[in-house]
Coordinates of C-alpha atoms in Angstrom, one line a residue:
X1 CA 117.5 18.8 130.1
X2 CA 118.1 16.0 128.2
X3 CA 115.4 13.7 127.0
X4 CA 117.0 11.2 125.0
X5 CA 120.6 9.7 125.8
X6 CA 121.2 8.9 121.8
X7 CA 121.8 12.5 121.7
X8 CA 125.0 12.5 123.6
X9 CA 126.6 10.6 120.9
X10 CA 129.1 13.0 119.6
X11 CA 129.8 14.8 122.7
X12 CA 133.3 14.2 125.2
X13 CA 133.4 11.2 127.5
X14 CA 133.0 13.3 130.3
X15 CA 130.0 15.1 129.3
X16 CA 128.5 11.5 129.4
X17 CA 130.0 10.1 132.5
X18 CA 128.6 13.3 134.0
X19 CA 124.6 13.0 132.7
X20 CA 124.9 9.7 133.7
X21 CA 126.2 10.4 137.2
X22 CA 123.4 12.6 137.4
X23 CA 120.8 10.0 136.4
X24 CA 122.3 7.5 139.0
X25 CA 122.5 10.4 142.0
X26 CA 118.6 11.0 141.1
X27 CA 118.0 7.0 141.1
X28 CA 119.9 6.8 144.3
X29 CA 117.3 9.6 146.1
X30 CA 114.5 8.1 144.6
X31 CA 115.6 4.5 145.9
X32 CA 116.2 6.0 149.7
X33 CA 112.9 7.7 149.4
X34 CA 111.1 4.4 148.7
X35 CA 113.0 2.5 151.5
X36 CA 111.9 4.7 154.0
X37 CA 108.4 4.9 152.8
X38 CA 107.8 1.0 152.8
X39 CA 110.4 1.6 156.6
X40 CA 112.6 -1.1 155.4
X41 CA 115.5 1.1 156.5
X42 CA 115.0 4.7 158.6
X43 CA 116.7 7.1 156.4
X44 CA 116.6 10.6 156.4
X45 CA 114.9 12.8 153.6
X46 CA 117.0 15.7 153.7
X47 CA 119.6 12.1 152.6
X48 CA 117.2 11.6 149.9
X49 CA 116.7 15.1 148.7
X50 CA 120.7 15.5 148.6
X51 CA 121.2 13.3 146.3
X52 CA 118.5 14.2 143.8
X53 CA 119.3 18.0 144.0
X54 CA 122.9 16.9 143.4
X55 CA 121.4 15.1 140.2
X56 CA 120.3 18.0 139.1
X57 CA 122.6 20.6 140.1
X58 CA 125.2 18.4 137.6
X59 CA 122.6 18.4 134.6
X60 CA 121.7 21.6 135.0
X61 CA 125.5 22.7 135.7
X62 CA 127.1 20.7 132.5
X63 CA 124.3 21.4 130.1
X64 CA 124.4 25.2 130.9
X65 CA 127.1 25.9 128.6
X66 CA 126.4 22.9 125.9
X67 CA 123.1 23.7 125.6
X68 CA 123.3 23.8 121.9
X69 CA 126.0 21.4 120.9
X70 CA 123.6 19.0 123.1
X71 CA 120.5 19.6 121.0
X72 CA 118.4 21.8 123.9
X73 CA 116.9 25.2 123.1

C-alpha cells in the first residue's frame, strides 16, 4: 500500500487515476457507512462494504506488479 501520494510522481497516468479511484471507492463506503449509522438514509452494508473492498481489490490489484517501481517492499 501506498502511504504517501508524492510517491506516484514518476509513474503512468493511469497508475494514478487508478490509486485515486481507489481512495475515492474507499471514501464512498466509508461515507454510506456514516449515513446509515446517523439513519439519514437506509443503506445497505453489504453497499458499503462493496465499495471499500473494491477500493482495495484496485490497490492491491495495480500495486501487485509495481510494487517496486512504486517504492513498497
Amino acid at each position: 500500500m501506498i502511504r504517501k501520494y508524492s510517491t506516484l510522481k514518476g509513474q503512468p497516468m493511469c497508475v494514478k487515476f487508478l490509486f485515486t479511484l481507489a481512495v475515492i471507492f474507499t471514501l464512498v463506503g466509508m461515507a454510506t457507512i456514516v449515513l446509515d449509522m446517523l439513519e439519514i438514509y437506509d443503506i445497505k452494508l453489504c453497499v458499503s462494504m462493496a465499495f471499500i473492498a473494491a477500493g482495495s481489490v484496485i490497490n492491491n490489484v495495480i500495486f501487485q506488479n509495481k510494487r517496486k517501481k512504486v517504492g513498497g517492499r
